[in-house]
PDB file of C-alpha atoms and ligand atoms in Angstrom:
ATOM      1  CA  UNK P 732       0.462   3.803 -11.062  1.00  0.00           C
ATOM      2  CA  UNK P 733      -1.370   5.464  -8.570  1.00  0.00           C
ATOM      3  CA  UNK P 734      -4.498   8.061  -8.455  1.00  0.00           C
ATOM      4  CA  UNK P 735      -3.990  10.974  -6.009  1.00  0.00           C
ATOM      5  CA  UNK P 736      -7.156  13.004  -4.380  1.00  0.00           C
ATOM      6  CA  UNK P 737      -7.998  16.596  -5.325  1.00  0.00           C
ATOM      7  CA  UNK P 738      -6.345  18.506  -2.614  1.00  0.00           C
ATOM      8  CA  UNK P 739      -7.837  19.836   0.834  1.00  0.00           C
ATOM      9  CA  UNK P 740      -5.622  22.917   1.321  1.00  0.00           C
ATOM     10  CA  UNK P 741      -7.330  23.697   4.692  1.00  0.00           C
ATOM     11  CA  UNK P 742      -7.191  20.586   6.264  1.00  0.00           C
ATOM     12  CA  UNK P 743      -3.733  19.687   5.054  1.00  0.00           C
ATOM     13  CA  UNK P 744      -2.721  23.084   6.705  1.00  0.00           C
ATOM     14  CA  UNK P 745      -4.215  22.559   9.665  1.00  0.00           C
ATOM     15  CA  UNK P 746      -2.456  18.898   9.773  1.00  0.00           C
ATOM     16  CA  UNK P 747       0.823  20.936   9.112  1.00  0.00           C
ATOM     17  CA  UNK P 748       0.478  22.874  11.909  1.00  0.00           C
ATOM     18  CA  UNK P 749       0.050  20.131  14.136  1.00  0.00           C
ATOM     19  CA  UNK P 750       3.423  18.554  12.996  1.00  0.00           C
ATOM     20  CA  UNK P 751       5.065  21.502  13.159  1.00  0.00           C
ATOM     21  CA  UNK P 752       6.244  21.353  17.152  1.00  0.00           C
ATOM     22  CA  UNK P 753       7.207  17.502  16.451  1.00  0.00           C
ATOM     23  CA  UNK P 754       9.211  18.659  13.589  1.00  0.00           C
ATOM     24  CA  UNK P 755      10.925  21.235  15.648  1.00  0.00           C
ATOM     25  CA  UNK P 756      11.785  18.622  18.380  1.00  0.00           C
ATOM     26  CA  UNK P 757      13.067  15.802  15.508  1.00  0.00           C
ATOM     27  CA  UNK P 758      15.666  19.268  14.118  1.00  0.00           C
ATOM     28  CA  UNK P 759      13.536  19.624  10.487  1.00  0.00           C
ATOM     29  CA  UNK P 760      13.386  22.983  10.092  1.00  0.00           C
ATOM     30  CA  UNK P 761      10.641  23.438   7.317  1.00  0.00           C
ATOM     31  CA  UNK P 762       7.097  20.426   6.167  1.00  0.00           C
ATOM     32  CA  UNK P 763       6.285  21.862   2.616  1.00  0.00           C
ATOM     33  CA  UNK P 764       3.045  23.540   2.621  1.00  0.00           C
ATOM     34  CA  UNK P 765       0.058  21.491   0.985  1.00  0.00           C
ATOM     35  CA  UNK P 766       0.429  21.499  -2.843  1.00  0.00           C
ATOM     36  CA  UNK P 767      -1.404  19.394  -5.746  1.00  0.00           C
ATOM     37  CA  UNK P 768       0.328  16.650  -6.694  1.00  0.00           C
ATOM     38  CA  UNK P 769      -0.913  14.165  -8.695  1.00  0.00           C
ATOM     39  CA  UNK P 770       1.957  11.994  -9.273  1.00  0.00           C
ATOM     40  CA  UNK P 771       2.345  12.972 -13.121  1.00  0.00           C
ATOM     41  CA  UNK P 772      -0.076  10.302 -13.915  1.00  0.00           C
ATOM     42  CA  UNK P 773      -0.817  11.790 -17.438  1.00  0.00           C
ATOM     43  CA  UNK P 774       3.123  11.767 -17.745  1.00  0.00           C
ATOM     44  CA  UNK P 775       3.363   8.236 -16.986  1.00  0.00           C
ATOM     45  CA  UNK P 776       0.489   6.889 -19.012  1.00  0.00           C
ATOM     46  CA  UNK P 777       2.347   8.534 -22.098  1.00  0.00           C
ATOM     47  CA  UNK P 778       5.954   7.091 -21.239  1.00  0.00           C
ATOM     48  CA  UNK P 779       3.887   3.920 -20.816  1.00  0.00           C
ATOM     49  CA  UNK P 780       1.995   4.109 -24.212  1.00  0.00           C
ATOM     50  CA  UNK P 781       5.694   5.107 -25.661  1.00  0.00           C
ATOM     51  CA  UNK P 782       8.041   2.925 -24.622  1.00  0.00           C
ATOM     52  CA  UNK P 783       5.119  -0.200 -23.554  1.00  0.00           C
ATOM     53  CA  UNK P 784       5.974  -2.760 -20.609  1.00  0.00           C
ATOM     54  CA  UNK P 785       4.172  -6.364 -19.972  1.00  0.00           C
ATOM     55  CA  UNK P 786       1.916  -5.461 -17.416  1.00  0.00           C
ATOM     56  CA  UNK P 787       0.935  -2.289 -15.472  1.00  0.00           C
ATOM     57  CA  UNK P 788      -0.726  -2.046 -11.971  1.00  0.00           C
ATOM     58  CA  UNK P 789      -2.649   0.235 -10.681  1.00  0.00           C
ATOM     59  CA  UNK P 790      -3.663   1.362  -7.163  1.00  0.00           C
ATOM     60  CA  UNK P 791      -6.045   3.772  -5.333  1.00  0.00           C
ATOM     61  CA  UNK P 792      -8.297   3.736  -8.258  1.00  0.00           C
ATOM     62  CA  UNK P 793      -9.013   2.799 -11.892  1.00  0.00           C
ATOM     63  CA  UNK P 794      -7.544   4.187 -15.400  1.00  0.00           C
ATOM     64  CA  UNK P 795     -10.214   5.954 -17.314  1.00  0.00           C
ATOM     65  CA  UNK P 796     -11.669   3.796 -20.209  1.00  0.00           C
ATOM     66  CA  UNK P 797      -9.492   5.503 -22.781  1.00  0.00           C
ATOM     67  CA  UNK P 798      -6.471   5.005 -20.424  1.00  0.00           C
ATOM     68  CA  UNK P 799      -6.878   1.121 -20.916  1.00  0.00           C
ATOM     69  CA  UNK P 800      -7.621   1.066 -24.272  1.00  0.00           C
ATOM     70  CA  UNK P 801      -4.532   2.962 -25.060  1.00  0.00           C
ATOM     71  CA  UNK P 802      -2.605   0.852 -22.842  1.00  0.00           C
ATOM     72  CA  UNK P 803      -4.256  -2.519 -24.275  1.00  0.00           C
ATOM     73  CA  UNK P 804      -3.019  -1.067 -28.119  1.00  0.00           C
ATOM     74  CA  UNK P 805       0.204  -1.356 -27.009  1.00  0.00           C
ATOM     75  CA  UNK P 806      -0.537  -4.961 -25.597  1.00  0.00           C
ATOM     76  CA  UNK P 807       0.063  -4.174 -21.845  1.00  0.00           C
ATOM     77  CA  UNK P 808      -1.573  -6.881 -19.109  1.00  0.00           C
ATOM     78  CA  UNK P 809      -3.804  -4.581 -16.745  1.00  0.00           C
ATOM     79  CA  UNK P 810      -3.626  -5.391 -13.376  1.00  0.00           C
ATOM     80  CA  UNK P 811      -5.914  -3.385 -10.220  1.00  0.00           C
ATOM     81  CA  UNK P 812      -5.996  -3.718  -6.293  1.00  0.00           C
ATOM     82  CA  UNK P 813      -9.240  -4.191  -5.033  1.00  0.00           C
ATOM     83  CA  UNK P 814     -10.658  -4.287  -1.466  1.00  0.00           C
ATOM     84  CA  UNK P 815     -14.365  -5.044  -1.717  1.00  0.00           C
ATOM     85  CA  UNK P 816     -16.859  -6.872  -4.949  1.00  0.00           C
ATOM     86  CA  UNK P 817     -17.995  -3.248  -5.716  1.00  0.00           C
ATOM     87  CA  UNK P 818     -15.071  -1.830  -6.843  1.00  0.00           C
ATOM     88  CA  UNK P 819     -14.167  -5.420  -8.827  1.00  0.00           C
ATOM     89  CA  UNK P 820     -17.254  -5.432 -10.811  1.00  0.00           C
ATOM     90  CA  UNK P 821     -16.596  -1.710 -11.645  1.00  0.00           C
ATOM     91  CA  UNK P 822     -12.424  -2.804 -12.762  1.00  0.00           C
ATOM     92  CA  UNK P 823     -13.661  -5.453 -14.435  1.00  0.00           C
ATOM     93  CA  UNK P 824     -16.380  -3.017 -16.571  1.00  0.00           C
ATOM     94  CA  UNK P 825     -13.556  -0.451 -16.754  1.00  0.00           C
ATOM     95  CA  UNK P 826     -11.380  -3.476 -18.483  1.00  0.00           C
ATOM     96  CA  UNK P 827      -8.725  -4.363 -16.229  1.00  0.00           C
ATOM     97  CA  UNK P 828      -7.305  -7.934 -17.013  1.00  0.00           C
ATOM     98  CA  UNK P 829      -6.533  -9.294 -13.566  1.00  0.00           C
ATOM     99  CA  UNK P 830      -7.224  -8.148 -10.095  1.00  0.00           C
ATOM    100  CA  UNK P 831      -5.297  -8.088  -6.993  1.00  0.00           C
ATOM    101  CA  UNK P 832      -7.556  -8.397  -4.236  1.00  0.00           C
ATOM    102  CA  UNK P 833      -6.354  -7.427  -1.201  1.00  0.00           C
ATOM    103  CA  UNK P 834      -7.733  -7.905   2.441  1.00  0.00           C
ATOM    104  CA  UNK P 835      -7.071  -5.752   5.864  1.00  0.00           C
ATOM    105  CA  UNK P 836      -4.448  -7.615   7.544  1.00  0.00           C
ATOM    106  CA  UNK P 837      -2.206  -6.393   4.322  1.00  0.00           C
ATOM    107  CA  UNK P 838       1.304  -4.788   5.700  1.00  0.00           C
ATOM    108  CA  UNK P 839       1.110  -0.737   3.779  1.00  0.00           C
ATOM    109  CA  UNK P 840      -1.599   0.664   1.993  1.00  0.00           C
ATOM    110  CA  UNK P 841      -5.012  -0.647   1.489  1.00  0.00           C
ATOM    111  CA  UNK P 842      -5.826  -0.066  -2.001  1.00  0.00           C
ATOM    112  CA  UNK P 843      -9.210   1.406  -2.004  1.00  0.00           C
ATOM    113  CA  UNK P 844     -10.574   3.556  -4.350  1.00  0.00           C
ATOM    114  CA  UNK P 845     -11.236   6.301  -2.344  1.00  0.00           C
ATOM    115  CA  UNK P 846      -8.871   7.964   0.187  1.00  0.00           C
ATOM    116  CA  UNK P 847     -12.157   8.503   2.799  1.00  0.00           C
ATOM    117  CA  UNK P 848     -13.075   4.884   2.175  1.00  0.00           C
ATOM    118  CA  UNK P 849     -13.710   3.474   6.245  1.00  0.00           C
ATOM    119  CA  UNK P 850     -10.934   0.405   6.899  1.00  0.00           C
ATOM    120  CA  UNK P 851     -12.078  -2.548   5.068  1.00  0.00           C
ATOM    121  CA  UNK P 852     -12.971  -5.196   7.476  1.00  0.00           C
ATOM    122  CA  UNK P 853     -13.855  -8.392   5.143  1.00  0.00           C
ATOM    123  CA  UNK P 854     -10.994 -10.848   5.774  1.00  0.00           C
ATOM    124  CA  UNK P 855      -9.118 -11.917   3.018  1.00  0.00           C
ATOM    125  CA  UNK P 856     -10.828 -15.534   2.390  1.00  0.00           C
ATOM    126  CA  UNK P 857     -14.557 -14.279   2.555  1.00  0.00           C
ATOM    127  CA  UNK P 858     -13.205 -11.205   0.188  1.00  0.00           C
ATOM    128  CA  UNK P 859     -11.530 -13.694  -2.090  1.00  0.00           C
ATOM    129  CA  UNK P 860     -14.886 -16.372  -2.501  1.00  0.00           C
ATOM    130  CA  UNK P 861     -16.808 -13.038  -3.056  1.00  0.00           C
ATOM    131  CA  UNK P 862     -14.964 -11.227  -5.567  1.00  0.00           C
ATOM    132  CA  UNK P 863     -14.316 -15.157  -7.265  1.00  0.00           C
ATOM    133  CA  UNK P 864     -18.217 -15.284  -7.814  1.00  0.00           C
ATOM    134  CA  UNK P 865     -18.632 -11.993  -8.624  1.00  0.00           C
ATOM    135  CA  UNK P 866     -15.774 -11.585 -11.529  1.00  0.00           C
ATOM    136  CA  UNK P 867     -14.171 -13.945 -14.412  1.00  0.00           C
ATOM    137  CA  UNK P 868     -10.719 -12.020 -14.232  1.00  0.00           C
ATOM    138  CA  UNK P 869      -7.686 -14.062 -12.910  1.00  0.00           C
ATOM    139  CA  UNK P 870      -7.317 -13.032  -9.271  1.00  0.00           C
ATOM    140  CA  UNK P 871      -4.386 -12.477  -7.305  1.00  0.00           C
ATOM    141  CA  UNK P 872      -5.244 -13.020  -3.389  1.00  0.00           C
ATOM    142  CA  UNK P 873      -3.049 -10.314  -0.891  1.00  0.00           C
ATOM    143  CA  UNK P 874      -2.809  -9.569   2.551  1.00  0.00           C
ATOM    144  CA  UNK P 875      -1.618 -11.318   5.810  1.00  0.00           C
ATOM    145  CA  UNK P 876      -0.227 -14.214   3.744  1.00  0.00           C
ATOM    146  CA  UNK P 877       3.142 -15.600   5.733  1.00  0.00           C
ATOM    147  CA  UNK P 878       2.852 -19.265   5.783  1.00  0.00           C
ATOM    148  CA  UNK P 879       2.511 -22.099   3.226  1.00  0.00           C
ATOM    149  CA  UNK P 880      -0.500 -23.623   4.109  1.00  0.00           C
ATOM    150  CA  UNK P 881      -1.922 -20.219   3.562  1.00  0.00           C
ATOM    151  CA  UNK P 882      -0.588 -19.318   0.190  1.00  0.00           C
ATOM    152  CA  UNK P 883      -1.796 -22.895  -0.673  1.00  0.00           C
ATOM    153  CA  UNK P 884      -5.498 -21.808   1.423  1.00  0.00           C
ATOM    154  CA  UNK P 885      -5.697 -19.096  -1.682  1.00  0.00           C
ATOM    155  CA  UNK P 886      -4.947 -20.517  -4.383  1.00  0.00           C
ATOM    156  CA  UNK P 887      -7.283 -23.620  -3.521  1.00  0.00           C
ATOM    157  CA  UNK P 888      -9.873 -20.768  -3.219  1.00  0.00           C
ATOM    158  CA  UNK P 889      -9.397 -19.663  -6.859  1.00  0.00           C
ATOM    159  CA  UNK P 890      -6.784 -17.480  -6.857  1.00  0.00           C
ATOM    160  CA  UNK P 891      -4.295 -17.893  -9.600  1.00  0.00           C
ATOM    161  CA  UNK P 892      -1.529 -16.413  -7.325  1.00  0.00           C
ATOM    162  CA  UNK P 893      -0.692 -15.282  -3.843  1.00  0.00           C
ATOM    163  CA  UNK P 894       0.960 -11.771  -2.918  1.00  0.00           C
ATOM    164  CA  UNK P 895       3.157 -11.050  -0.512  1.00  0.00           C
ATOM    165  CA  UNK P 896       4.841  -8.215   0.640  1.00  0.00           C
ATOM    166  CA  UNK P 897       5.598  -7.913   4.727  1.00  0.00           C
ATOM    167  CA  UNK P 898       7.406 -11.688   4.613  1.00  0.00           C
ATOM    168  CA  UNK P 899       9.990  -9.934   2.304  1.00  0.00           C
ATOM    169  CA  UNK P 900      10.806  -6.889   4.304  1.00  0.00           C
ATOM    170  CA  UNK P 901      13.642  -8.420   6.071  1.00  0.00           C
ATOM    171  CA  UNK P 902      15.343  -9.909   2.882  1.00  0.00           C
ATOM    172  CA  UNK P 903      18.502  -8.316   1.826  1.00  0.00           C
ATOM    173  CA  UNK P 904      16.923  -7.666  -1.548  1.00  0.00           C
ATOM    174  CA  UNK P 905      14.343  -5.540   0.119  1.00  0.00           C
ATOM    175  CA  UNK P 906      14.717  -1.615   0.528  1.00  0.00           C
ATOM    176  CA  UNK P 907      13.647  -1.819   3.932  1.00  0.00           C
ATOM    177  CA  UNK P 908      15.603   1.215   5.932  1.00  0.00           C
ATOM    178  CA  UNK P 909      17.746   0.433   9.111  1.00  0.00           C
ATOM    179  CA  UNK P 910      15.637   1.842  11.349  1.00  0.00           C
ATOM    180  CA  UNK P 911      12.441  -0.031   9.819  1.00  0.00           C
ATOM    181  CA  UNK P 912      14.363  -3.533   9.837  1.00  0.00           C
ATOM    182  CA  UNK P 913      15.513  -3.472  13.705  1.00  0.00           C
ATOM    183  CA  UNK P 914      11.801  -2.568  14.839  1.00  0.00           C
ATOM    184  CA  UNK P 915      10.265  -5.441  12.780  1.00  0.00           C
ATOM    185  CA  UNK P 916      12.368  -7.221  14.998  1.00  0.00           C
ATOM    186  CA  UNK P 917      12.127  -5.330  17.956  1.00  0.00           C
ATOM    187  CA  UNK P 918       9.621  -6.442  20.843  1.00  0.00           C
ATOM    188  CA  UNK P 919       8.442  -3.367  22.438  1.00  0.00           C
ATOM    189  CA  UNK P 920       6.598  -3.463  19.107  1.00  0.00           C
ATOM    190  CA  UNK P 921       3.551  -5.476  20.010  1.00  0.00           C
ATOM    191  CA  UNK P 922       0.504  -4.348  17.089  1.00  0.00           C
ATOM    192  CA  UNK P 923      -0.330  -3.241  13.808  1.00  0.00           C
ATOM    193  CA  UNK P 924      -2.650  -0.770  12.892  1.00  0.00           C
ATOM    194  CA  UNK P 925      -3.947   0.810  10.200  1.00  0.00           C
ATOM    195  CA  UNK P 926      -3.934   5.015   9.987  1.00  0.00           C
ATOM    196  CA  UNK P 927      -3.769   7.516   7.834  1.00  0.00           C
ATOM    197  CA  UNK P 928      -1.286   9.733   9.721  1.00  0.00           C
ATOM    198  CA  UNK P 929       1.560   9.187   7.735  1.00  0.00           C
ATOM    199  CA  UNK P 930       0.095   9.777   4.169  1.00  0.00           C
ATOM    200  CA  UNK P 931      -2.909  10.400   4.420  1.00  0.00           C
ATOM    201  CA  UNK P 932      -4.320   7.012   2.987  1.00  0.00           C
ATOM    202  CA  UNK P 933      -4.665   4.095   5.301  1.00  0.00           C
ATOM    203  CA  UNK P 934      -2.064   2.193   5.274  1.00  0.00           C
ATOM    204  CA  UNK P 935      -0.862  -1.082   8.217  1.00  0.00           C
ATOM    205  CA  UNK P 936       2.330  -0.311  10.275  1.00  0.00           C
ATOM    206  CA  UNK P 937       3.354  -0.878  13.463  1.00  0.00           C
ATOM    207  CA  UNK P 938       1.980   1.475  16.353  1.00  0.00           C
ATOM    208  CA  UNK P 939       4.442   3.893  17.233  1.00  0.00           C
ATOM    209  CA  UNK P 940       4.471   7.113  18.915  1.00  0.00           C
ATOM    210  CA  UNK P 941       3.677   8.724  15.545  1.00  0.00           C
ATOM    211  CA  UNK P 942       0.355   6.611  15.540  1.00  0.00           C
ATOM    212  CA  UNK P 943      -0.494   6.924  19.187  1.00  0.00           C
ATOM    213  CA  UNK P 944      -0.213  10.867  18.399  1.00  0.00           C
ATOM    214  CA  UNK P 945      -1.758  11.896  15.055  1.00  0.00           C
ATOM    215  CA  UNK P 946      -3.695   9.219  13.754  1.00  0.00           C
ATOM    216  CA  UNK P 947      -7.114  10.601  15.631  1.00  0.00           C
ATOM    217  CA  UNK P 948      -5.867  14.273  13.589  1.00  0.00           C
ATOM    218  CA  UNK P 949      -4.685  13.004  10.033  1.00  0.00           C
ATOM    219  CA  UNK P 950      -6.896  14.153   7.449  1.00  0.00           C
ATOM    220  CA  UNK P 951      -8.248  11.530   4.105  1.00  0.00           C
ATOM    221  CA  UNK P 952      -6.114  13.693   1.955  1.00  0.00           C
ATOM    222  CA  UNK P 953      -3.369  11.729  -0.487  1.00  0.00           C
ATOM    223  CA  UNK P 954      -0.608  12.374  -1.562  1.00  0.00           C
ATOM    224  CA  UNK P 955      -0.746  15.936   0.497  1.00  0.00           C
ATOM    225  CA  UNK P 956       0.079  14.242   3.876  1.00  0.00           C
ATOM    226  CA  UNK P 957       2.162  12.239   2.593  1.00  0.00           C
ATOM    227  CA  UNK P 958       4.189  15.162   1.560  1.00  0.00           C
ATOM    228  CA  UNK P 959       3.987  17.285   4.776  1.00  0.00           C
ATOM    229  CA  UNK P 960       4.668  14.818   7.010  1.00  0.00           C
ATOM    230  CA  UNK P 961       7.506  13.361   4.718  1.00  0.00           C
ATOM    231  CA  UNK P 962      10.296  15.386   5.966  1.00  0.00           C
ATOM    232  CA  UNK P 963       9.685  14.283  10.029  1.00  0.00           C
ATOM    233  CA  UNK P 964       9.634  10.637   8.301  1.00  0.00           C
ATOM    234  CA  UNK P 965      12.922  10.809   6.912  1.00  0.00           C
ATOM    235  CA  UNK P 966      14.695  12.202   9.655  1.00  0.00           C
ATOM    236  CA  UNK P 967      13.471   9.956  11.786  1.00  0.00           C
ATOM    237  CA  UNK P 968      14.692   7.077   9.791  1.00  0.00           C
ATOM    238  CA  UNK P 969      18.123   8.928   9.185  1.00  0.00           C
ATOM    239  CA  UNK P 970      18.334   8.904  12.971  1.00  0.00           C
ATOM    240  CA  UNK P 971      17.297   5.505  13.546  1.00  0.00           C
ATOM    241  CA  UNK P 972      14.293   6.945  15.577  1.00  0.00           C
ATOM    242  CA  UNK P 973      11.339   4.306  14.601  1.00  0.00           C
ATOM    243  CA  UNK P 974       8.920   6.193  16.871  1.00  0.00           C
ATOM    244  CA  UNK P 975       8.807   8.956  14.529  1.00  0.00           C
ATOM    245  CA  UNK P 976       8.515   7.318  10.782  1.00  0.00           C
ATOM    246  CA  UNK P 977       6.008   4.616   9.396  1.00  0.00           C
ATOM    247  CA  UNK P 978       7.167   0.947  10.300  1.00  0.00           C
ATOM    248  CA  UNK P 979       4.976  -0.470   7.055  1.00  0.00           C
ATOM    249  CA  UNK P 980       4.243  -4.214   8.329  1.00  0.00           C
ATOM    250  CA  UNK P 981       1.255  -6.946   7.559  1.00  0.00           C
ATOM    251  CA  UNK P 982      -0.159  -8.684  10.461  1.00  0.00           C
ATOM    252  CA  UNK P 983       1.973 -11.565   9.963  1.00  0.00           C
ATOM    253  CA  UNK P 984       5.024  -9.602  10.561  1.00  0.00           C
ATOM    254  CA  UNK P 985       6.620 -11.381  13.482  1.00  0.00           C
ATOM    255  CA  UNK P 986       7.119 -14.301  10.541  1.00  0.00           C
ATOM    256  CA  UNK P 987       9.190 -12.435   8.060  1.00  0.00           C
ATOM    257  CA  UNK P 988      12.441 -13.759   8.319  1.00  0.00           C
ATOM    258  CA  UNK P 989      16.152 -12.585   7.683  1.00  0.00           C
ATOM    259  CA  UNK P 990      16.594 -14.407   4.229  1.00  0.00           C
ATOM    260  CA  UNK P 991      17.625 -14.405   0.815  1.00  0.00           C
ATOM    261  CA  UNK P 992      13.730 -13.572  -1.119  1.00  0.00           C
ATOM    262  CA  UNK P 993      14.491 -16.513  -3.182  1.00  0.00           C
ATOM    263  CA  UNK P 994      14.355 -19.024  -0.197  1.00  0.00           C
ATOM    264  CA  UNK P 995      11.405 -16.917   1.077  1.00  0.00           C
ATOM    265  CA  UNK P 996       9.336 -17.988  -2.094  1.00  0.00           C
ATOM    266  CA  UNK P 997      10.987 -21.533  -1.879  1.00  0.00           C
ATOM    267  CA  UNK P 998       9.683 -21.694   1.622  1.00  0.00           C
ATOM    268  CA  UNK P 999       6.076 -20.444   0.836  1.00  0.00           C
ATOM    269  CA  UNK P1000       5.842 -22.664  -1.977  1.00  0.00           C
ATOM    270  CA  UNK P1001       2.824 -24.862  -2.072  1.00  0.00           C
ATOM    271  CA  UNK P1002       4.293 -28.516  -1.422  1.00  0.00           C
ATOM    272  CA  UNK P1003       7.000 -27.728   0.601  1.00  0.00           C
ATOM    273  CA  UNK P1004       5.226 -27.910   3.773  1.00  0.00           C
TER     274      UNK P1004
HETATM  275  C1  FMN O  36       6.594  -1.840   2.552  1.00  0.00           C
HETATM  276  C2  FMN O  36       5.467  -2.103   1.598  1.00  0.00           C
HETATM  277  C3  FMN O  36       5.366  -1.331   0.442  1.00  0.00           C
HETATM  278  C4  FMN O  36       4.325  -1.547  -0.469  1.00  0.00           C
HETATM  279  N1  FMN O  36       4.250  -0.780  -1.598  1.00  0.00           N
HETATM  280  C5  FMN O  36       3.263  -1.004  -2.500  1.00  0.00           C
HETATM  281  C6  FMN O  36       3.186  -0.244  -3.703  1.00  0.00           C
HETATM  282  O1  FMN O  36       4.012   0.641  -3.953  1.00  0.00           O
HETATM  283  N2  FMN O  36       2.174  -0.502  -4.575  1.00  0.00           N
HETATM  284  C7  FMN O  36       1.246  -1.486  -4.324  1.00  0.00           C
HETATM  285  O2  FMN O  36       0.365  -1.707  -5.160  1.00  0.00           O
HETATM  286  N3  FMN O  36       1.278  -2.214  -3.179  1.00  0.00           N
HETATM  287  C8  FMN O  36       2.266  -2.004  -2.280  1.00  0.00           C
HETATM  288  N4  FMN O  36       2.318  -2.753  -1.127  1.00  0.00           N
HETATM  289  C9  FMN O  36       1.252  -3.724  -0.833  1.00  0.00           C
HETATM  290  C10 FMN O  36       1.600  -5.127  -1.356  1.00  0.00           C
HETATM  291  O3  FMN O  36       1.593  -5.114  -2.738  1.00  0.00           O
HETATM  292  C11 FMN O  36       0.615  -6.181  -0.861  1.00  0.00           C
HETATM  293  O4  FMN O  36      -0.726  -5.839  -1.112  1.00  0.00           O
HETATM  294  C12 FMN O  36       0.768  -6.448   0.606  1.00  0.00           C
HETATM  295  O5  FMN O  36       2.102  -6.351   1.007  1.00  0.00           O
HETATM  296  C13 FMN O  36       0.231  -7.826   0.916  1.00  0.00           C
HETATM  297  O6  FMN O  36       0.084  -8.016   2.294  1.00  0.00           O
HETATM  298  P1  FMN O  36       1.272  -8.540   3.245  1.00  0.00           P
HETATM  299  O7  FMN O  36       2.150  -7.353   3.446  1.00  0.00           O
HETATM  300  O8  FMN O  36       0.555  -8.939   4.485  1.00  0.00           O
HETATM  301  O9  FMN O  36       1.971  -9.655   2.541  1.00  0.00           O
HETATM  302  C14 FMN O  36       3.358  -2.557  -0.208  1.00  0.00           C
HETATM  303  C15 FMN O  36       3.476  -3.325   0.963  1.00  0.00           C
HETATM  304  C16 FMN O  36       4.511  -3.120   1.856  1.00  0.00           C
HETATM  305  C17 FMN O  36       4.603  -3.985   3.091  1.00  0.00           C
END
């Protein structure tokens, strides 16, 4: 589950315009013009009240109280990214059950609360020992984890589990597109970084030409950029261009490794190093 921003019509536009000659040149004839969206979130909090699943996650923000007291009825585990101790304390008072907390070097999007949030900075150890002191939730530690000895560093450091998502991007399992999978492998490709100029919200990729472009112009407006920029995304992709679409990647990329996700656990497992 994710919480969406209130839109910024004028801002969004003027981002829209600035695609528009990029579009032009990729062959995408129309970017939808801004519109609220806020991901049906009422919608899905009802499906999820009907028809209840072991856990839910959220992102970008908290449930409101009665949110997670409906949710908790139906016996659902509660589960919320966090990026600094300010927004745990406030998940934990809000009545989340567990915490992922998750520092920069994390491949996609950070998961602050708010969109205009600056980049957090406070690597994932220091983030972990604060939050640890700070909350009695179980914690789940995220970002820039691709080795062993580092999944082990975390959970020595409190946390009851270790995330990962950028060591499983080249795993047949994963729905990693084409174009996305040859430039994580790709050497021209030399440096993450994190923008907003694909949706809006910061989120860690690889620097293309997109980046290099319209990061400086992308305004802190999600989901609306991710929508007008969506359509110059996807035809990139289609056409295998990866200078044009979001390359999502951690800064431990260059370690993710062609492999079944099941010996990508067994190789990350504590012990087997
Ligand atoms: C391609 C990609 C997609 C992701 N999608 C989501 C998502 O939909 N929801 C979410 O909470 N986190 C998402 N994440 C973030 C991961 O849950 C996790 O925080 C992150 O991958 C950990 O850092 P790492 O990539 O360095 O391992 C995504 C990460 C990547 C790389």
């Amino acid at each position: 589950m994710f919480s969406a921003d209130p839109l910024d019509v004028a801002a969004v536009e003027a981002y829209r315009q600035a695609l528009l000659p990029l579009a032009a040149q990729l062959g995408v004839e129309q970017l939808p013009e801004p519109a609220p969206d806020d991901d049906s979130w009422q919608d899905k909090v009802e499906l999820l009240v009907d028809d209840p699943v072991p856990v839910v996650s959220f992102t970008f923000g908290l449930p409101d109280r009665t949110t997670v007291e409906r949710l908790h009825a139906v016996d659902s585990y509660l589960v919320g990214g966090v990026t600094s101790v300010d927004d745990a304390l406030e998940a934990v008072r809000r009545g989340l059950d567990a915490l992922v907390v998750q520092g920069p070097d994390a491949g996609g999007h950070q998961c602050t609360f708010r969109t205009s949030d600056p980049a957090p900075t406070t690597p994932l150890d220091t983030l972990l020992a604060a939050v640890r002191a700070a909350v009695p939730v179980p914690l789940i530690a995220a970002g820039g984890l691709s080795d062993t000895a580092e999944v082990r560093r975390v959970l020595e450091a409190g946390a009851v589990a270790a995330q990962l998502g950028t060591a499983f991007l080249l795993t047949p399992e994963a729905g990693t597109n084409p174009t996305h999978r040859a430039a994580l492998t790709q050497p021209g490709f030399t440096e993450t970084v994190l923008t907003r100029c694909f949706s809006g919200r910061l989120a860690r990729g690889l620097r293309n030409a997109f980046v290099e472009a319209y990061d400086a112009l992308a305004p802190a407006c999600y989901p609306a950029v991710n929508q007008v920029a969506g359509p110059i995304r996807r035809a990139a992709a289609a056409a295998g261009d990866p200078q044009h679409t979001h390359l999502w990647a951690g800064t431990g990329w260059r370690l993710a490794a062609e492999e079944p996700a099941g010996e990508v656990v067994a190789r990350l497992w504590p012990g087997t190093d």
